[in-house]
Coordinates of N, CA and C in Angstrom, one line a residue:
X122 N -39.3 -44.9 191.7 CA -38.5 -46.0 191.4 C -38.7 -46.4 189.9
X123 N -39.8 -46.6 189.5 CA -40.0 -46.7 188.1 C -39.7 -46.0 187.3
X124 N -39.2 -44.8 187.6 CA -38.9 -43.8 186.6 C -37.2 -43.7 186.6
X125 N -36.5 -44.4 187.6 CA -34.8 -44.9 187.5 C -34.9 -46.0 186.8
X126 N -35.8 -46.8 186.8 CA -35.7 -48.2 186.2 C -35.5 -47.6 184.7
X127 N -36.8 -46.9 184.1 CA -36.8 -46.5 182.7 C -35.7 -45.7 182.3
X128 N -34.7 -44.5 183.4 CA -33.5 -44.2 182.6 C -32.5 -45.2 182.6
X129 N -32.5 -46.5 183.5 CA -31.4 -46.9 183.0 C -31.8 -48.0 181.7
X130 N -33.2 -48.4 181.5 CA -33.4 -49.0 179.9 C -32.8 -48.4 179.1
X131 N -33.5 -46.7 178.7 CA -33.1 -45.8 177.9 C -31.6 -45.9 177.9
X132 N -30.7 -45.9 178.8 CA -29.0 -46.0 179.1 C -28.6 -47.0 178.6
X133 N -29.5 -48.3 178.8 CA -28.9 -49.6 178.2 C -29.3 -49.3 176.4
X134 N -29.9 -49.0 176.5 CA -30.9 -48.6 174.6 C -29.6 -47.6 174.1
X135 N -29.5 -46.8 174.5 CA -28.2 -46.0 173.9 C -26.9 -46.4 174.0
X136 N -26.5 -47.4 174.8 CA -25.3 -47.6 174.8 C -25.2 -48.9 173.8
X137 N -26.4 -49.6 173.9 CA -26.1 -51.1 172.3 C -26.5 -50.4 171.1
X138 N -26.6 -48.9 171.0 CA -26.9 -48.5 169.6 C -25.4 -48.1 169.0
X139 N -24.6 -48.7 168.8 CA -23.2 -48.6 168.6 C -23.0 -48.0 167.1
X140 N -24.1 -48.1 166.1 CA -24.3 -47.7 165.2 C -24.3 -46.1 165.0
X141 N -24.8 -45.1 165.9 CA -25.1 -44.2 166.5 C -27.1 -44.3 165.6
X142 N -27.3 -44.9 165.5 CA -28.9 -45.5 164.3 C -29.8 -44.2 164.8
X143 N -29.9 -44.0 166.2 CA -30.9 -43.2 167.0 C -30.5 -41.8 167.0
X144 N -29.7 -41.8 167.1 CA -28.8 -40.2 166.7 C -29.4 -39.4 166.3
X145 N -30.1 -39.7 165.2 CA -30.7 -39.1 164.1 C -32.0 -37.9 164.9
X146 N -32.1 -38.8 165.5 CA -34.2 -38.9 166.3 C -33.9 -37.3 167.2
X147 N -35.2 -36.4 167.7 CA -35.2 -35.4 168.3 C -36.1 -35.8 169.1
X148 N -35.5 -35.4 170.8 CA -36.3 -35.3 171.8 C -37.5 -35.0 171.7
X149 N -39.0 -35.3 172.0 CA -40.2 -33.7 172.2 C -39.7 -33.9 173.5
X150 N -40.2 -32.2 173.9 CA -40.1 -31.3 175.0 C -42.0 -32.4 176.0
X151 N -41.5 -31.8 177.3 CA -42.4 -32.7 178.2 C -43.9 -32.6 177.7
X152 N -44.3 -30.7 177.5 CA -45.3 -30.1 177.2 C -45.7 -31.5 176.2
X153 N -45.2 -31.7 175.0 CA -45.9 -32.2 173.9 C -46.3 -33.7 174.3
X154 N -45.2 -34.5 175.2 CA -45.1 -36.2 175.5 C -46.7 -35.6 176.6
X155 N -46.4 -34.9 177.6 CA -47.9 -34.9 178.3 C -49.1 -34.7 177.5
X156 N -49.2 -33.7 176.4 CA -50.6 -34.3 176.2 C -50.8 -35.7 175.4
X157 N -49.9 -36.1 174.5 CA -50.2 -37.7 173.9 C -50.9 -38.4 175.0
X158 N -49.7 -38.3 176.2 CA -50.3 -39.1 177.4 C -51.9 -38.3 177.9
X159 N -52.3 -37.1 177.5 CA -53.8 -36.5 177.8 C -54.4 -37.6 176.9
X160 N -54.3 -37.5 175.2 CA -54.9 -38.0 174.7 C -55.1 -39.1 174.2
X161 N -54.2 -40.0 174.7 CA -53.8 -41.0 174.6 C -53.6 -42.3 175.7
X162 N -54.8 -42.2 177.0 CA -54.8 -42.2 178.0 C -54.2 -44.0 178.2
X163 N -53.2 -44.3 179.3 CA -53.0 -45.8 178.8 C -51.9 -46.6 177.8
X164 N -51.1 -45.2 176.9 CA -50.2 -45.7 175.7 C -49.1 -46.0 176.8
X165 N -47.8 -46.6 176.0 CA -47.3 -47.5 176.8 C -46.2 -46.5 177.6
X166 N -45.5 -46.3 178.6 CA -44.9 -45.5 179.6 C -43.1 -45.6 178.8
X167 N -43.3 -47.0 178.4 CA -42.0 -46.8 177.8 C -41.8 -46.0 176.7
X168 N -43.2 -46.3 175.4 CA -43.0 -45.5 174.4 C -42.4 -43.6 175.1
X169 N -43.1 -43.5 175.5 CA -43.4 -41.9 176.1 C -42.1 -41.5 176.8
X170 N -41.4 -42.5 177.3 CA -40.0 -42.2 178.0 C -39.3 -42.3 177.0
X171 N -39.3 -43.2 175.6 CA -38.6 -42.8 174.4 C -38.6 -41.6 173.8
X172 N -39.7 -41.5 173.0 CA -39.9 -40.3 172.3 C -39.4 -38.4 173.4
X173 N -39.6 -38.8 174.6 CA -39.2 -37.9 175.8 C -37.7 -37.7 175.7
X174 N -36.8 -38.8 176.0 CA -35.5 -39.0 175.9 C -35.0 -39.1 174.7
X175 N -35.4 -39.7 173.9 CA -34.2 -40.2 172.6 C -35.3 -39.0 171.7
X176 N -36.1 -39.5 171.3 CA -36.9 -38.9 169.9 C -37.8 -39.4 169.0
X177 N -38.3 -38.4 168.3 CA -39.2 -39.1 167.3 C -38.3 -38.5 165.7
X178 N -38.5 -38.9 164.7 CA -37.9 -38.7 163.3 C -37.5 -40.1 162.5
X179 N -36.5 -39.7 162.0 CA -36.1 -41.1 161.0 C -34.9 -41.4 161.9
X180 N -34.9 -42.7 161.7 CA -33.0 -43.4 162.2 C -32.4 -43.4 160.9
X181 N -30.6 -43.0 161.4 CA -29.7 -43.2 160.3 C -30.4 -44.9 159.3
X182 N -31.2 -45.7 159.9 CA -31.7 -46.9 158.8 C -32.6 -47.1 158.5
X183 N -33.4 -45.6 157.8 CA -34.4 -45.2 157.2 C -36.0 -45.9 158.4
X184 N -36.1 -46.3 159.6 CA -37.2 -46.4 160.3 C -37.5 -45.3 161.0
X185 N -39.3 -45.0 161.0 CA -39.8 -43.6 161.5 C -40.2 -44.0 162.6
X186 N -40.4 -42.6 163.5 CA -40.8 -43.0 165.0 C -41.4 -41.8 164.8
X187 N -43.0 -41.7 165.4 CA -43.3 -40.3 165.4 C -44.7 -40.6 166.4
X188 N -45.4 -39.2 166.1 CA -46.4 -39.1 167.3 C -47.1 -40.2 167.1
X189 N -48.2 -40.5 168.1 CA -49.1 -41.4 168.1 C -50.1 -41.2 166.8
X190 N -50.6 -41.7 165.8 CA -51.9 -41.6 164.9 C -52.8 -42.6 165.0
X191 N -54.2 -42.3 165.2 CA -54.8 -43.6 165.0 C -54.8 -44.3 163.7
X192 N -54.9 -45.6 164.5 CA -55.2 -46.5 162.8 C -56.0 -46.3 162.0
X193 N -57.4 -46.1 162.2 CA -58.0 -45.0 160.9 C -57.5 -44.1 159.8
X194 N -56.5 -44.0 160.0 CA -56.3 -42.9 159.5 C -55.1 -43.3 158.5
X195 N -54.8 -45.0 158.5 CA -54.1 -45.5 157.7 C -54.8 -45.5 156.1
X196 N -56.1 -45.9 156.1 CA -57.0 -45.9 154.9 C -57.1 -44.6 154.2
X197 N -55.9 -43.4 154.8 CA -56.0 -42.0 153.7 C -55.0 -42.3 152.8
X198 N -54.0 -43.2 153.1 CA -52.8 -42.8 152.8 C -52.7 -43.8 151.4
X199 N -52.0 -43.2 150.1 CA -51.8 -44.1 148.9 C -51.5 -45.5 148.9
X200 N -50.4 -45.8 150.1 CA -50.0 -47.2 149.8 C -51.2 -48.1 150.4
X201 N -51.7 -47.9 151.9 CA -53.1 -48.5 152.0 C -54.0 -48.8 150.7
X202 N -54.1 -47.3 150.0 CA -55.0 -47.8 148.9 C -54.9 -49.0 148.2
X203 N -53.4 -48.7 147.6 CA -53.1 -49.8 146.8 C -52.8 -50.9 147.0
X204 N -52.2 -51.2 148.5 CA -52.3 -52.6 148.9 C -53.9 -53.3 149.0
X205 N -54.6 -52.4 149.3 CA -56.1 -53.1 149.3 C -56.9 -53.1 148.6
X206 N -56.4 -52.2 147.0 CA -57.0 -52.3 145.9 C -57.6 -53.7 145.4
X207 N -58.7 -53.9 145.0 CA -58.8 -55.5 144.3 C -57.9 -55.9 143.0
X208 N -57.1 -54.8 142.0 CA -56.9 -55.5 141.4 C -55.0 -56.0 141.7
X209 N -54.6 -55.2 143.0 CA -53.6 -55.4 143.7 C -53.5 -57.2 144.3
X210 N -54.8 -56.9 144.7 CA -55.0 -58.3 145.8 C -55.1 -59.6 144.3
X211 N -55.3 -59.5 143.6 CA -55.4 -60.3 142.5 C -53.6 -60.5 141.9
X212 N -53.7 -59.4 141.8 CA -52.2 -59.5 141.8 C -51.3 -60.4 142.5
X213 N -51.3 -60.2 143.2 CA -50.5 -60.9 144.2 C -51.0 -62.0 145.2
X214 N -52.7 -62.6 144.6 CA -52.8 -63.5 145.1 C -53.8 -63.6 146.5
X215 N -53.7 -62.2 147.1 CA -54.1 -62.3 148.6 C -55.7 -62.6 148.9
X216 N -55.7 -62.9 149.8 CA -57.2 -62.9 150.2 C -57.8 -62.2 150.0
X217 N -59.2 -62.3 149.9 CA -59.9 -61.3 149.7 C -60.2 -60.0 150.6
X218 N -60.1 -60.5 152.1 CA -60.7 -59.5 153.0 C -59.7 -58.6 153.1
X219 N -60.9 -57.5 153.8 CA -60.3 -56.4 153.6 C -59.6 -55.7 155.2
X220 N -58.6 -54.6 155.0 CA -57.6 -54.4 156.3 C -58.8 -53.8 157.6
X221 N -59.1 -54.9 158.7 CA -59.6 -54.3 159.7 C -58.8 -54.5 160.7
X222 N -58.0 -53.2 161.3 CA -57.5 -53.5 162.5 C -58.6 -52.8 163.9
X223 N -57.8 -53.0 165.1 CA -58.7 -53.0 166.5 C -58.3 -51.5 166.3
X224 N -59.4 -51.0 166.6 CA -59.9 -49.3 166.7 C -58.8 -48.5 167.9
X225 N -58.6 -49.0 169.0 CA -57.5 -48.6 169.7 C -56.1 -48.2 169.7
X226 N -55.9 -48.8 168.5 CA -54.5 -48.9 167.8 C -54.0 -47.4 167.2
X227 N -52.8 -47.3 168.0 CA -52.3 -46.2 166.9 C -51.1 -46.8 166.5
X228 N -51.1 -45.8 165.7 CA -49.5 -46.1 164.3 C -48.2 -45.2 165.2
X229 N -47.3 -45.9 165.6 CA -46.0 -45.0 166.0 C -44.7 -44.9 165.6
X230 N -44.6 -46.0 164.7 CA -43.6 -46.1 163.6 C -43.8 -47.1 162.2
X231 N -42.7 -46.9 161.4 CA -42.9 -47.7 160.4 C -41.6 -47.7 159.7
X232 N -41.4 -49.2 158.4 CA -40.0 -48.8 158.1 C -40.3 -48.3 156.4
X233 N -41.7 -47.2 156.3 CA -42.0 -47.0 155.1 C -42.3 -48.1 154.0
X234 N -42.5 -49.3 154.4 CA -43.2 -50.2 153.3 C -44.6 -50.2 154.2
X235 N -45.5 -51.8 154.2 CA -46.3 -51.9 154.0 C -46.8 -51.7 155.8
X236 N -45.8 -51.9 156.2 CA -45.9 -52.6 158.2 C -45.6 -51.5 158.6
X237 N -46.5 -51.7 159.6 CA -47.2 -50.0 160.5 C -46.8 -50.8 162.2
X238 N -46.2 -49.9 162.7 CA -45.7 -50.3 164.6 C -47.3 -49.4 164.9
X239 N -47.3 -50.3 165.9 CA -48.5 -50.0 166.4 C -48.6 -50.1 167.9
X240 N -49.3 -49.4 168.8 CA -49.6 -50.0 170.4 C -51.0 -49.6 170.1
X241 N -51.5 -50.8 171.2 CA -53.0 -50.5 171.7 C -53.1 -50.0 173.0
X242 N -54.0 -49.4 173.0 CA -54.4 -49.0 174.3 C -55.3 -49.9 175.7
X243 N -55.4 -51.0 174.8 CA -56.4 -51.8 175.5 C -55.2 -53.0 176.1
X244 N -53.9 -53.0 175.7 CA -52.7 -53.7 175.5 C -51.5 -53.1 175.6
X245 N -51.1 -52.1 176.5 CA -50.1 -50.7 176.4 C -48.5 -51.6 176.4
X246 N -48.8 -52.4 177.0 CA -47.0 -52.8 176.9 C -46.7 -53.4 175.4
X247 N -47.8 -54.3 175.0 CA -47.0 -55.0 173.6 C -46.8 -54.1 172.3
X248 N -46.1 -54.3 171.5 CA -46.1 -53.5 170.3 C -46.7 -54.5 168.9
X249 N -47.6 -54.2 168.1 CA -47.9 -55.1 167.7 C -47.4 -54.4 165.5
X250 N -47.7 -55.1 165.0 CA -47.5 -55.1 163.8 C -48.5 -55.6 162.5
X251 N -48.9 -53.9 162.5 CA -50.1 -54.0 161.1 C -49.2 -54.0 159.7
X252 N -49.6 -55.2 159.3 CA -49.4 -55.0 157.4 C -50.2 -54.9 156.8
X253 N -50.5 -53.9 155.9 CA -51.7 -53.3 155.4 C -51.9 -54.1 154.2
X254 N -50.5 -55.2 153.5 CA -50.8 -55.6 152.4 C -51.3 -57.5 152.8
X255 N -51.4 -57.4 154.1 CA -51.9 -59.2 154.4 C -53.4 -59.2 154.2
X256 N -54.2 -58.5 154.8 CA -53.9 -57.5 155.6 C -53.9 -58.6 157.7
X257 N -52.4 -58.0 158.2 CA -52.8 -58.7 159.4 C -52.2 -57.8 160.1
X258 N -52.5 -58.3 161.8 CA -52.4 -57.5 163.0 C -51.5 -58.5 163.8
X259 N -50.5 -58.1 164.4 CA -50.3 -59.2 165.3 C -49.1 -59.0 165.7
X260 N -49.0 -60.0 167.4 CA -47.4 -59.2 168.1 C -46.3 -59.2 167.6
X261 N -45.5 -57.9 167.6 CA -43.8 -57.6 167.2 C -43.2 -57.9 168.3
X262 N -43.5 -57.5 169.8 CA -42.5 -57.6 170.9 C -43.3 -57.6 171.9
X263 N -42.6 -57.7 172.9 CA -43.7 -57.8 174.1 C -43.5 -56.7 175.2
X264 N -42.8 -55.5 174.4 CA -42.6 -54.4 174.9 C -42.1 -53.1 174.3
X265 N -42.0 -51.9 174.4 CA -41.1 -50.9 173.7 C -40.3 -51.2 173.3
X266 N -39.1 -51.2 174.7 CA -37.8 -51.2 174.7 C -36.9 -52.6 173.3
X267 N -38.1 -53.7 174.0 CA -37.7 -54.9 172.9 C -37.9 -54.4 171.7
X268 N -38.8 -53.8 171.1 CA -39.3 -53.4 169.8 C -38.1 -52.9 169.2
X269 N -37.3 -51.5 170.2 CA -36.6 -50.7 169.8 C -35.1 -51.2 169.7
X270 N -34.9 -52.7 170.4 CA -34.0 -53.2 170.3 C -33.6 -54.3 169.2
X271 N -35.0 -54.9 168.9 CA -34.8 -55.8 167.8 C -35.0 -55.3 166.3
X272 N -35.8 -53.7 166.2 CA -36.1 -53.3 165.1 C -35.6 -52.2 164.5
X273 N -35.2 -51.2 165.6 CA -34.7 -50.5 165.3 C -33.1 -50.0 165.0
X274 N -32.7 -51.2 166.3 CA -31.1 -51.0 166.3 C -30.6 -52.0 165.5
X275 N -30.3 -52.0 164.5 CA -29.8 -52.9 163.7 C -28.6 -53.6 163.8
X276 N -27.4 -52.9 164.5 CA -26.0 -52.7 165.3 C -25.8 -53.8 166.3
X277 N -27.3 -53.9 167.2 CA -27.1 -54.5 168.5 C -26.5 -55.7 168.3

């Protein structure tokens, strides 16, 4: 039963993308969505029926969707650096502390600025929203499907 309920979200999710926005995105094959769900025990059922059905890649409106990454692994990347440089944060004012988000969190999209989509695992339905340059953590939606509908579909 749960698993008709989820194709007809995905059905309602494709038919208010009137834009064709999602078009863009490539299915993964089951093999790949099963192991996230190996290693990723707990992420959210909707994400995983997304990325299964619709896809991961860029939307015709420049936002990414892609595998799970942990949030660690935001601190490699240049713009991290520079948003949390001290002479950045002076710059612009910000507080002083520095970006700690909750260890559970992985990164599963972004619209290439500073704010990272995020699920936790400790929290699998909400989607929450890291900005690396506040630095803060905190809810986008109170589910996939909403996330995908207020953020990604621009059209709706």
């Amino acid at each position: 039963m749960k698993g008709v309920v989820l194709k007809n979200e995905i059905g309602r999710i494709v038919e208010s993308d009137s834009l064709d926005e999602l078009a863009s995105l490539t299915p993964l094959d089951a093999e790949t969505v099963a192991d996230i769900q190996v290693r990723h025990p707990n992420i959210s059922v909707q994400y995983l029926d997304f990325i299964r059905t619709i896809g991961v890649g860029t939307t015709t409106n420049e936002m990414h969707i892609y595998q799970p990454q942990p949030i660690a692994e935001l601190s490699k990347y240049t713009s991290f650096k520079i948003y949390n440089s001290k002479s950045a944060r002076q710059l612009f004012g910000l507080a002083s502390k520095k970006a700690v988000f909750p260890s559970d969190a992985v990164v599963v999209a972004d619209s290439g600025a500073s704010w990272r989509y995020c699920l936790r695992l400790s929290d699998p339905d909400t989607v929450f929203v890291a900005d690396m340059m506040g630095p803060t953590f905190e809810p986008e939606a109170s589910d996939f499907f909403t996330f995908v509908r207020k953020t990604l579909i621009l059209g709706s």
